[in-house]
Short mmCIF file of C-alpha atoms and ligand atoms in Angstrom, two decimals:
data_model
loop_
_atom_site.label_atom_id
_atom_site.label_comp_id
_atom_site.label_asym_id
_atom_site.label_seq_id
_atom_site.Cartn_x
_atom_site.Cartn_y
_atom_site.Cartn_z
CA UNK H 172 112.65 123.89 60.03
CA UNK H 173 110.86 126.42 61.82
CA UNK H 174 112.36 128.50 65.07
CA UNK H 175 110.93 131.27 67.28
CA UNK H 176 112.29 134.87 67.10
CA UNK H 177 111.92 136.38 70.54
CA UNK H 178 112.53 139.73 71.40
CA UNK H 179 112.69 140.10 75.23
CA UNK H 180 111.80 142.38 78.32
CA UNK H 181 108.45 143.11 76.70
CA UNK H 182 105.83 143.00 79.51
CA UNK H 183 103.11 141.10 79.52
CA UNK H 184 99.29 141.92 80.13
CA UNK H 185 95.13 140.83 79.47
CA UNK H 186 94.17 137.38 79.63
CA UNK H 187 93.95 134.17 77.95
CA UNK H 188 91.96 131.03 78.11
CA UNK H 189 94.46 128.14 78.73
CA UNK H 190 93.97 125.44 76.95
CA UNK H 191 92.77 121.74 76.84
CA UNK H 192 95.59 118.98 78.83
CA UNK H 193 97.09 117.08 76.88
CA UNK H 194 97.92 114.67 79.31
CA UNK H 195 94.30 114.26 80.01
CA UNK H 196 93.68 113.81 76.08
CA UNK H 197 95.65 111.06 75.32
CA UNK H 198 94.14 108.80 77.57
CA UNK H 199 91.02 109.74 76.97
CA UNK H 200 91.07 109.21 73.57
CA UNK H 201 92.51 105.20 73.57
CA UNK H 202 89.44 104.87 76.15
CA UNK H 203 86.76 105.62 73.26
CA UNK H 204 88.18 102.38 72.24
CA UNK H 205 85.79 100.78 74.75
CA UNK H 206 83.07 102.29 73.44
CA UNK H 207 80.40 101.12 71.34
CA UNK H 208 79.17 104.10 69.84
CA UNK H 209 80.29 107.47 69.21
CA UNK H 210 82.13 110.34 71.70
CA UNK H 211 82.24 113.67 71.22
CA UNK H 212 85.10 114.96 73.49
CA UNK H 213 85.50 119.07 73.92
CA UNK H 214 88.94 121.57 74.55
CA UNK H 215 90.55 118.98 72.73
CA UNK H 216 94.24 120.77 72.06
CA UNK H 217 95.41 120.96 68.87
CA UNK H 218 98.65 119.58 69.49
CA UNK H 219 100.61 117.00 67.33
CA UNK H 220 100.51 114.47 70.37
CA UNK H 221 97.39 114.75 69.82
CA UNK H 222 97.42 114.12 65.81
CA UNK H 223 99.17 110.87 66.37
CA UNK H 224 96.62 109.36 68.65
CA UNK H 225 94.21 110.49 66.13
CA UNK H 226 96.10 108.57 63.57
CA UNK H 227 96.72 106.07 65.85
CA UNK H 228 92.70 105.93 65.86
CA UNK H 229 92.16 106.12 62.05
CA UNK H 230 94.67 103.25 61.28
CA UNK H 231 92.70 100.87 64.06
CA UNK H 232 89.71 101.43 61.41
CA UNK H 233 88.14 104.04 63.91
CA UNK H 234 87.00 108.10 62.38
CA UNK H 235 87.98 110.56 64.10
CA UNK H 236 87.38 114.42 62.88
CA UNK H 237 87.77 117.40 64.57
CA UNK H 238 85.69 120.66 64.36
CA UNK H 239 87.83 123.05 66.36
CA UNK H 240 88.28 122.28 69.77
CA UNK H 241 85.84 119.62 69.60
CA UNK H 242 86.59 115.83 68.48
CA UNK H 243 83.91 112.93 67.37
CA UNK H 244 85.29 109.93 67.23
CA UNK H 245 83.80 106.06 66.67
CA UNK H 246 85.48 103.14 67.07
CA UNK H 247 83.11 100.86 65.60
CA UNK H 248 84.84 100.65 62.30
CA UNK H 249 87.79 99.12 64.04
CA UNK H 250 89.38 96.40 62.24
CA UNK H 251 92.83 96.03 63.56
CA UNK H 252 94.84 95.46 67.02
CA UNK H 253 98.14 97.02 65.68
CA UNK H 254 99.93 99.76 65.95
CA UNK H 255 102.78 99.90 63.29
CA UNK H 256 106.27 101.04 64.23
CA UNK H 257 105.91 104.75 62.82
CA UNK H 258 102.84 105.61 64.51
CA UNK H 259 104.31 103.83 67.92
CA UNK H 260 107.82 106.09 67.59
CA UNK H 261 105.87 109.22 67.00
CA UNK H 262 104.42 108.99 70.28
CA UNK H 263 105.98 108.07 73.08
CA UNK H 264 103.29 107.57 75.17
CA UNK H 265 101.16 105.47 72.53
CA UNK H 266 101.77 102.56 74.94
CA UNK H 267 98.31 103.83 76.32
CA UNK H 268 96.63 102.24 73.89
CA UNK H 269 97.86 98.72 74.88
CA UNK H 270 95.33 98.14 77.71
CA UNK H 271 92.44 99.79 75.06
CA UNK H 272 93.67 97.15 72.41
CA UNK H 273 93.55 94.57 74.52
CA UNK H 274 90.31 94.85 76.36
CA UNK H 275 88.44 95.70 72.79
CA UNK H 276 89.63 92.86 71.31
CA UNK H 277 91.14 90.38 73.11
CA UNK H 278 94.61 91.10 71.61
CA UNK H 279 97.30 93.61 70.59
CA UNK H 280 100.65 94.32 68.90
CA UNK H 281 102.90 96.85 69.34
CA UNK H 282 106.54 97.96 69.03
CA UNK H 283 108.07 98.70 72.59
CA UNK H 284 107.73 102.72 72.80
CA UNK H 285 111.58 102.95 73.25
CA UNK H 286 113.72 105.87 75.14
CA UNK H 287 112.51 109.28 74.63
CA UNK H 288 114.53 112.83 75.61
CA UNK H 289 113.71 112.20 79.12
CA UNK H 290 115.96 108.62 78.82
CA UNK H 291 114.73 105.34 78.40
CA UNK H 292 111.18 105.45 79.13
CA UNK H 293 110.31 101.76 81.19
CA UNK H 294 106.99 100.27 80.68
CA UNK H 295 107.72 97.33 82.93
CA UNK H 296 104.83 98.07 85.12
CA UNK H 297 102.13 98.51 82.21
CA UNK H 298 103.13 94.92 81.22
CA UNK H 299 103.49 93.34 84.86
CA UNK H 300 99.86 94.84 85.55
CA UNK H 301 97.97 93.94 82.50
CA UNK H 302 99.37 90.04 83.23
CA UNK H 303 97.56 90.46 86.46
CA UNK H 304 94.33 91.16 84.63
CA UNK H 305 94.55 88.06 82.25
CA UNK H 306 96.95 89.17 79.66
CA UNK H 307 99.56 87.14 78.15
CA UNK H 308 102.42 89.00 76.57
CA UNK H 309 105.47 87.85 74.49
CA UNK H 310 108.25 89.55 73.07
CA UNK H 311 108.49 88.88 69.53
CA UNK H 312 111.08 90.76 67.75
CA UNK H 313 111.09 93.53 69.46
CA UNK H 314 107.65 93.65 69.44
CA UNK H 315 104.92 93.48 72.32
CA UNK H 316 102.17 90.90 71.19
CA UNK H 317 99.47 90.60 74.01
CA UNK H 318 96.89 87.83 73.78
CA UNK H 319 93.81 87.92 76.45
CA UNK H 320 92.29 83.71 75.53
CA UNK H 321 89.83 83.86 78.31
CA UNK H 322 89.29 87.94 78.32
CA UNK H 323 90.25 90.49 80.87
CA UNK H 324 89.64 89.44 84.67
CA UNK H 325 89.79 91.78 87.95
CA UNK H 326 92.77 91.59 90.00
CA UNK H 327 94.21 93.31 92.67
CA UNK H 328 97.13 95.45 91.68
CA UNK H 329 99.77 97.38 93.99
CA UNK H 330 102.40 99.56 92.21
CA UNK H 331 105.58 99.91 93.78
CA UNK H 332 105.24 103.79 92.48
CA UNK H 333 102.47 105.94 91.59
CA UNK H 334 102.86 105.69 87.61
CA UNK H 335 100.34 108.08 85.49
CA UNK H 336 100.63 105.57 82.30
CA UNK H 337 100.74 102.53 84.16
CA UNK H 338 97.52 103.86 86.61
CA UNK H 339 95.55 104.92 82.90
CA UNK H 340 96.45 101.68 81.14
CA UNK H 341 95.05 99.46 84.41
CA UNK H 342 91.93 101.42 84.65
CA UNK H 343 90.66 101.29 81.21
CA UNK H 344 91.67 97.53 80.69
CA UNK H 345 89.51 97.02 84.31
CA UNK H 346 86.52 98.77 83.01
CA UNK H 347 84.80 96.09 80.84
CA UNK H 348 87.33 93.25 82.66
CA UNK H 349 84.88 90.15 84.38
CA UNK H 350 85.36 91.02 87.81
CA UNK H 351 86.55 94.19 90.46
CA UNK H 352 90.44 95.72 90.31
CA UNK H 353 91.51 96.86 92.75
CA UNK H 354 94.30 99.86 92.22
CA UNK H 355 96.70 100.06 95.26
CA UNK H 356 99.32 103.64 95.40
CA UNK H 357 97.60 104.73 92.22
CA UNK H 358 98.74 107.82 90.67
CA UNK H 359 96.76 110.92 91.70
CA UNK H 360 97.00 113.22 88.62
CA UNK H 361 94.17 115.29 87.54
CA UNK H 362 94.45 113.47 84.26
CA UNK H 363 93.69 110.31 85.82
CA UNK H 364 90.27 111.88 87.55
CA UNK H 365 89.29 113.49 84.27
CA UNK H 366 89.94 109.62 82.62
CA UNK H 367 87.93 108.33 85.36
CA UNK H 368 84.93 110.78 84.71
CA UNK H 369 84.87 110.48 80.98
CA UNK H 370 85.20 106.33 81.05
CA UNK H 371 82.62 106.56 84.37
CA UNK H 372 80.04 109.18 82.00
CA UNK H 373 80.68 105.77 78.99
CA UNK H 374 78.94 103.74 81.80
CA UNK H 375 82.11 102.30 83.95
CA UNK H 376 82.10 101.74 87.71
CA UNK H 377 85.19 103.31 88.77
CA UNK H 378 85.63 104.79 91.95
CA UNK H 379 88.42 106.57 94.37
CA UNK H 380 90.13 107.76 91.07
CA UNK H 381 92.33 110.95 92.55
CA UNK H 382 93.50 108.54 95.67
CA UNK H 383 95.90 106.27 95.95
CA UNK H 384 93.47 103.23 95.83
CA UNK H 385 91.17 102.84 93.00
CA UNK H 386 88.58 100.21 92.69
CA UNK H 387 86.84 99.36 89.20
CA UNK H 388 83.99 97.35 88.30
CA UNK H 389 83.77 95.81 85.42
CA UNK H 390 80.85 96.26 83.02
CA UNK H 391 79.97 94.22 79.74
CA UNK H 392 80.48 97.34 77.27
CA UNK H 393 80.75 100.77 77.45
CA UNK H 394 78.65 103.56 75.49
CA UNK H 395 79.47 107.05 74.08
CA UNK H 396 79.10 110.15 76.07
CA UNK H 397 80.43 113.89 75.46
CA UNK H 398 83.16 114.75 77.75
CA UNK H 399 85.16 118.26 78.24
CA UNK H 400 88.64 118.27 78.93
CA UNK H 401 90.33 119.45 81.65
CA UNK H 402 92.65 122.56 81.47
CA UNK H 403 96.30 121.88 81.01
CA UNK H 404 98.07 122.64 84.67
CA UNK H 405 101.19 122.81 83.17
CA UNK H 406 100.64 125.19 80.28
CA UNK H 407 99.11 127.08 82.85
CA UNK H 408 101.94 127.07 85.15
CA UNK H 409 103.98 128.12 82.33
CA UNK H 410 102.16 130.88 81.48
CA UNK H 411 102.94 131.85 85.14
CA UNK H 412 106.48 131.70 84.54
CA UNK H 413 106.66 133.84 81.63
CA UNK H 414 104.40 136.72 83.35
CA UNK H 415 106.90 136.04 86.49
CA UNK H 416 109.99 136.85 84.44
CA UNK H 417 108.72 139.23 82.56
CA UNK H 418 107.09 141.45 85.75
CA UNK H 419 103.87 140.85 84.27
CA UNK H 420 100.06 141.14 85.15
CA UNK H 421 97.70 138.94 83.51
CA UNK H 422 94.81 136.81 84.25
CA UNK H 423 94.29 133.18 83.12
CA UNK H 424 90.89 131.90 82.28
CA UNK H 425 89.70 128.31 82.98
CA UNK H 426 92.13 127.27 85.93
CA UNK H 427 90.96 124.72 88.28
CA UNK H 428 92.68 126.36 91.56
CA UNK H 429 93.93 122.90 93.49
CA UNK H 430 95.45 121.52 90.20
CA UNK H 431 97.81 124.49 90.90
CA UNK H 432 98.27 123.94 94.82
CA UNK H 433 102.12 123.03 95.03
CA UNK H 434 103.03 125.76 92.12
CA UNK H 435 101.22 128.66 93.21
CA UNK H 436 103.34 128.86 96.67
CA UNK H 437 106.52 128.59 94.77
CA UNK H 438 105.33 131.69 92.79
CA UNK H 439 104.18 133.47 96.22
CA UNK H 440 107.89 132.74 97.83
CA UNK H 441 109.46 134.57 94.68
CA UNK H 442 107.13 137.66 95.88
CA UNK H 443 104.35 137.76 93.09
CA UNK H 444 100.54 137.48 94.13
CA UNK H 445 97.87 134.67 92.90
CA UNK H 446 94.26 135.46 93.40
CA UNK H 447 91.91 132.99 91.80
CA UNK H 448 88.13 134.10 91.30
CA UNK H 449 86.13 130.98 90.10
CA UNK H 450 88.29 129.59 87.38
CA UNK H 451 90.21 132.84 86.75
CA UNK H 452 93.73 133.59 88.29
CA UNK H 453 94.64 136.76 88.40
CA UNK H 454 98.72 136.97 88.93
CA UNK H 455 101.16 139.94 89.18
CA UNK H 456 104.79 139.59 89.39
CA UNK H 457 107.39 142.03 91.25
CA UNK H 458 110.00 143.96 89.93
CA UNK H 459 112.44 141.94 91.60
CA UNK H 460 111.91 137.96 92.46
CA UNK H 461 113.13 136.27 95.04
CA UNK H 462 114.49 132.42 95.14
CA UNK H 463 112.17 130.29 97.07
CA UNK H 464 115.29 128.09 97.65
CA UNK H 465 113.94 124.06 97.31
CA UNK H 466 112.22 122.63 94.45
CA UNK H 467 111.49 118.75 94.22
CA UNK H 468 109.42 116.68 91.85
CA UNK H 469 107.40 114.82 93.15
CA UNK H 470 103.88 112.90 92.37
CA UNK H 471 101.11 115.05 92.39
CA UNK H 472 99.97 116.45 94.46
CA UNK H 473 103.72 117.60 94.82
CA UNK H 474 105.34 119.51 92.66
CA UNK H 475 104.72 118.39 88.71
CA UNK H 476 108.03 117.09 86.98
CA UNK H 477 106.92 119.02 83.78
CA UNK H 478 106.68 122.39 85.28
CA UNK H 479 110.27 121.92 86.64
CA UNK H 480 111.97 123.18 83.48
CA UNK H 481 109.89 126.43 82.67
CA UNK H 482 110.36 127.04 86.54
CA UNK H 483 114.01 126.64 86.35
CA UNK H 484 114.02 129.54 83.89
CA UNK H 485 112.18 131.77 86.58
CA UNK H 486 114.99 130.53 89.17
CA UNK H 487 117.53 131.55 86.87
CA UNK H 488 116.41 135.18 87.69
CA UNK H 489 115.39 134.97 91.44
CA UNK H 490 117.64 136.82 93.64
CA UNK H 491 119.54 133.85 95.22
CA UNK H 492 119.84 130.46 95.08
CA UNK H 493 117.22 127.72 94.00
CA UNK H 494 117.99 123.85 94.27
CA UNK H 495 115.86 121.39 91.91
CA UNK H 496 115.62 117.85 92.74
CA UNK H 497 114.68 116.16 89.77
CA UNK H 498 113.00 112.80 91.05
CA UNK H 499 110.57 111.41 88.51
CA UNK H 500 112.75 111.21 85.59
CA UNK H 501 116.69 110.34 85.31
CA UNK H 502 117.80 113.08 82.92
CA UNK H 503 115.13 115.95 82.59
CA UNK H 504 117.80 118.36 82.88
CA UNK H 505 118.89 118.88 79.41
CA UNK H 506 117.39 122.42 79.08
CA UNK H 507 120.19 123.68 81.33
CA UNK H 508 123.22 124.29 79.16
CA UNK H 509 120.96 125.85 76.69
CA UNK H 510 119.43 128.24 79.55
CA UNK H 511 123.55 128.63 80.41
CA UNK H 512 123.86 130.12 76.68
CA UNK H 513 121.32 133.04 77.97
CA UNK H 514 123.05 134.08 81.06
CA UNK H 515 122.13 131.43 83.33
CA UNK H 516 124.08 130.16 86.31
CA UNK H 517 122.98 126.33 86.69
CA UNK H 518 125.20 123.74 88.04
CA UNK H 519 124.07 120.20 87.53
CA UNK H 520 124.95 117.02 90.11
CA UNK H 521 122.71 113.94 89.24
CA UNK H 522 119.11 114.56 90.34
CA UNK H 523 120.20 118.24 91.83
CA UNK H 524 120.69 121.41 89.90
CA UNK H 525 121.84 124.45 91.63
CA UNK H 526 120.43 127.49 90.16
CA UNK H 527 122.82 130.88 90.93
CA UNK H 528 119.91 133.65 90.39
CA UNK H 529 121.51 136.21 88.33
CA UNK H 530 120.81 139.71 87.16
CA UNK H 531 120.21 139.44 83.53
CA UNK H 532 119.47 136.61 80.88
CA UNK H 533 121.22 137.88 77.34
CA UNK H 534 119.67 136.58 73.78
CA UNK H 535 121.11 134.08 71.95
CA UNK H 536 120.33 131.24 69.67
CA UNK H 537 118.93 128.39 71.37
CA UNK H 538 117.89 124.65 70.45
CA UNK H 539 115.32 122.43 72.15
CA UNK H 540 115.74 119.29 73.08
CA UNK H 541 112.24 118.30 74.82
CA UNK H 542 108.81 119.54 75.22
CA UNK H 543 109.02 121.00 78.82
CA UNK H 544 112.80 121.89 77.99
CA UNK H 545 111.57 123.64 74.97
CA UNK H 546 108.88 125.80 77.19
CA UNK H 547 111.84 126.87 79.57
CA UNK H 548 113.98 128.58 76.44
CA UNK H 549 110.71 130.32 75.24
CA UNK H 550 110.63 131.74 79.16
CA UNK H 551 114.19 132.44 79.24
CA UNK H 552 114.03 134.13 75.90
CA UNK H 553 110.92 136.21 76.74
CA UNK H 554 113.18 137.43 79.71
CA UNK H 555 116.64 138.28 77.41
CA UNK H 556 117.94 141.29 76.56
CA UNK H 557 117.46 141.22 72.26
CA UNK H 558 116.45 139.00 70.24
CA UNK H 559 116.91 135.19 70.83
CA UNK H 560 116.30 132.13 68.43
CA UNK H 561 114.84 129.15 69.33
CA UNK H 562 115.45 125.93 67.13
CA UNK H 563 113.24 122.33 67.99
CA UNK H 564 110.13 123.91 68.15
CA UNK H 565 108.21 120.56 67.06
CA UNK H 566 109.22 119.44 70.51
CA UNK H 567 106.95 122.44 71.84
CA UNK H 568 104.10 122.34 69.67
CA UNK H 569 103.33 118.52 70.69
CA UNK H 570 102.29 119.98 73.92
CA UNK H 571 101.25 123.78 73.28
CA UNK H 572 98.58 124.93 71.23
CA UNK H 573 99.66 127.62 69.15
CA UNK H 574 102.47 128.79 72.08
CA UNK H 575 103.50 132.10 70.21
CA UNK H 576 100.21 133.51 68.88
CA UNK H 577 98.99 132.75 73.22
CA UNK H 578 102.10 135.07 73.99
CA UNK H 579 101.95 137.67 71.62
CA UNK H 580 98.22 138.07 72.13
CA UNK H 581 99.61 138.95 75.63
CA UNK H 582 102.41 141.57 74.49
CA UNK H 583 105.43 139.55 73.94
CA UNK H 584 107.45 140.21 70.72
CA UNK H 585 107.43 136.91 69.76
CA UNK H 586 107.24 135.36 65.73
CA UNK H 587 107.63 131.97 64.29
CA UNK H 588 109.78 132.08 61.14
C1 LIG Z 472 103.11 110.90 82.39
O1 LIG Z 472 104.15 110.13 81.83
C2 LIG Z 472 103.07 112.17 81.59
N1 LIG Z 472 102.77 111.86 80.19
C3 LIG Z 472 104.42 112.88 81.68
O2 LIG Z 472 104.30 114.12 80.97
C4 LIG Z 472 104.72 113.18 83.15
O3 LIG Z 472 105.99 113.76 83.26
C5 LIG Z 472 104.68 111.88 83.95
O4 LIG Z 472 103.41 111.23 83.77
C6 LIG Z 472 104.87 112.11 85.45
O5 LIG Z 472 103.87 112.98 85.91
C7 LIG Z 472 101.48 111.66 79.82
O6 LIG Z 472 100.58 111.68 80.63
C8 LIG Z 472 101.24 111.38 78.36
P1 LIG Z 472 105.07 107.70 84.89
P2 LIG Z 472 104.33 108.57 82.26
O7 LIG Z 472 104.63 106.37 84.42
O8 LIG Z 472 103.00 107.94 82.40
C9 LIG Z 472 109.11 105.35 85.40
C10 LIG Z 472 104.90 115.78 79.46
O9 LIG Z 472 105.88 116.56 79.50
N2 LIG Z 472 108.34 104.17 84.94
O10 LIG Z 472 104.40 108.31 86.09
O11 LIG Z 472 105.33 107.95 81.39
C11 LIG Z 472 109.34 106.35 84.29
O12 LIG Z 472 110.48 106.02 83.54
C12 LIG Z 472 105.11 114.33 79.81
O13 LIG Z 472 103.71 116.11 79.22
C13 LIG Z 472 108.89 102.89 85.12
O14 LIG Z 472 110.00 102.75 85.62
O15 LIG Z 472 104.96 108.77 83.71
C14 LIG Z 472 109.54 107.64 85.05
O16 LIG Z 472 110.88 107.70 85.50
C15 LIG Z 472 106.58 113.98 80.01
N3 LIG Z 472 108.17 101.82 84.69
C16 LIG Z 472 108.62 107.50 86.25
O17 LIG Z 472 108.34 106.10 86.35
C17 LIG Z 472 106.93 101.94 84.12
O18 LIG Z 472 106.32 100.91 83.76
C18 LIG Z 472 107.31 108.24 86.13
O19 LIG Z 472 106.65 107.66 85.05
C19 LIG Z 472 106.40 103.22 83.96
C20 LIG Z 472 107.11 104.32 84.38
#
């Protein structure tokens, strides 16, 4: 298996272009299955998330190549409703496509998604809200088989919580549905806007996607169009961390400044300086960081649950104490005895971690157990006195492109091997 060598306490400097979200991608990609003709979809990452929605794609009887950055992709050729056990357990989120499957064809089968590293990953509301549109679902087996017999129909749907999946999987099943849904404490995420404008660009009627209430109306079909992805906040906010720990100047291309509006001020308490100029953020750490005390997840626009780990790995090296309050997800805290074997002083307590800000992180050989978890070591390492080895990488390369070749482009001594 591959690991990353890292030699720290190399600055970093220049700029980079950050890349493509993923969590804009994925969604985006089970929409095309509303389409009836081809989409070509641009900054698509190359990620392996993204490979298994792609195979996801190819097994339905869709094509779907990719020329760089850009994908084409055509459902017509779909022939099946299914998506077989391997394909469903290399994706976690693949229960995105369940909405998709359903409102393309009137039916779909699937194995439940199960836990993930982030604990058992519910998809209670997906279900509950696609029976409000008109879809019955049984459990057979272990397996999710969803009939529509008289099609999709608009409802009005209130979420007890602002879920990203469960928000996607409504909207796209709504957008060819007979009828108007109605969305009620949607999720806000970017991702869901940038879903809204590609499906909206294929001919839907969605509107108020970005607010809590979210109002579609349904169309007969949907066409192609050519969409561009949205940068990736969260790579981008880890790029921040690594220049942060590493008392580095650089400048990131293709931001969109208010997708960064509850991370940048967490950046500016530590004592470094954001200036964006169009979609360019120019950012310059101090020598020494201070702790900016509270951090709590929260749905955007608070602050993002996957920027919490990378950021722990800055707070690990503030001067003072920082106190995380984990609330999206009951155990995204299982980078923190690996960031304890480089030097860091973390004490966990349910939701809360209490991070000790200490003088020095010190290499060592590290293993992943998460994507965002697997971001933080690469931070911490980046950070360490000598050379540090980082084992799990897989879990980092489903959500950044090419991670090492970004950093060492920038200065960091940094190899996979
Ligand atoms: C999306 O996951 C993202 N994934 C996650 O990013 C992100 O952390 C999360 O939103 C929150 O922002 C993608 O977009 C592919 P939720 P999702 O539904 O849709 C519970 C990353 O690192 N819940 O908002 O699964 C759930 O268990 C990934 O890129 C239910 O209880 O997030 C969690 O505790 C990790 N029942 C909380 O809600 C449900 O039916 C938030 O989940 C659905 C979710």
């Amino acid at each position: 298996m591959a690991i990353l060598a890292v030699d720290g306490r190399r600055r970093l400097s220049g700029e980079t272009a950050v890349q493509g979200s993923k969590n804009a991608t994925l969604p985006i990609l089970a929409g095309t299955l509303l389409c009836a003709d081809e989409c070509i979809v641009h900054n698509c990452p190359d990620l392996s998330d993204v490979e298994a929605s792609l195979s996801i794609l190819r097994y339905l009887g869709c094509s779907a190549s990719r020329d760089d950055g850009t994908l084409a992709v055509d459902t017509r050729g779909m022939v099946r409703s299914d998506i077989p056990e391997e394909l469903m357990h290399r994706m976690r989120s693949s229960i995105i496509f369940l909405g998709a499957l359903v409102a393309r064809t009137g039916r779909a089968r699937m194995s439940y998604p199960g836990g993930c590293e982030l604990g058992p990953r519910p998809i209670d509301l997906h279900l509950s809200s696609l029976r409000r549109l008109g879809v019955e679902i049984t459990d057979e087996h272990g397996e999710l088989v969803c009939t529509a017999p008289e099609g999709l129909h608009g409802a009005g749907i209130a979420l007890p919580f602002p879920s990203v999946g469960a928000t996607e999987n409504i909207m796209i099943a709504a957008c060819t549905a007979d009828g108007t849904t109605i969305i009620s404490n949607a999720a806000r995420e970017p991702e869901i806007s940038d879903l809204a404008d590609f499906l909206n660009a294929c001919g839907a009627h969605i509107d108020g996607a970005g607010e809590s209430t979210v109002m579609i109306d349904g169309v007969s079909r949907l066409h192609g169009a050519v969409h561009a992805i949205i940068p990736d906040r969260i790579v981008a906010a880890t790029l921040l961390c690594a220049a942060a720990v590493t008392r580095s100047d650089i400048t990131l291309r293709r931001v969109i400044p208010s997708h960064l509006s509850s991370i940048i001020p967490i950046f500016e308490q530590s004592g470094c300086e954001a200036e964006f100029c169009g979609s360019d953020l120019r950012f310059c750490a101090p020598y020494k960081l201070r702790s900016s005390k509270l951090i709590r997840t929260m749905p955007y626009p608070g602050f993002p649950t996957d920027a919490q780990a990378p950021m722990m790995s800055v707070a690990a090296l503030c001067d003072g104490i920082t106190v995380f309050v984990e609330n999206m997800f009951e155990s995204r805290y299982r980078h923190v005895g690996e960031l304890c074997r480089l030097g860091a002083n973390i004490r966990v307590e349910g939701k809360v971690a209490v991070v000790d800000g200490v003088r020095r992180l010190l290499s060592a050989n590290v293993a992943a157990h998460d994507l965002r978890g697997a971001a933080a070591l690469v931070v911490a390492a980046l950070a360490a006195h000598g050379r540090s080895e980082i084992s799990g990488i897989g879990y980092l390369e489903r959500g950044y492109e090419r991670f090492e070749l970004v950093l060492s482009a920038l200065g960091a001594d940094i190899k996979k091997i």
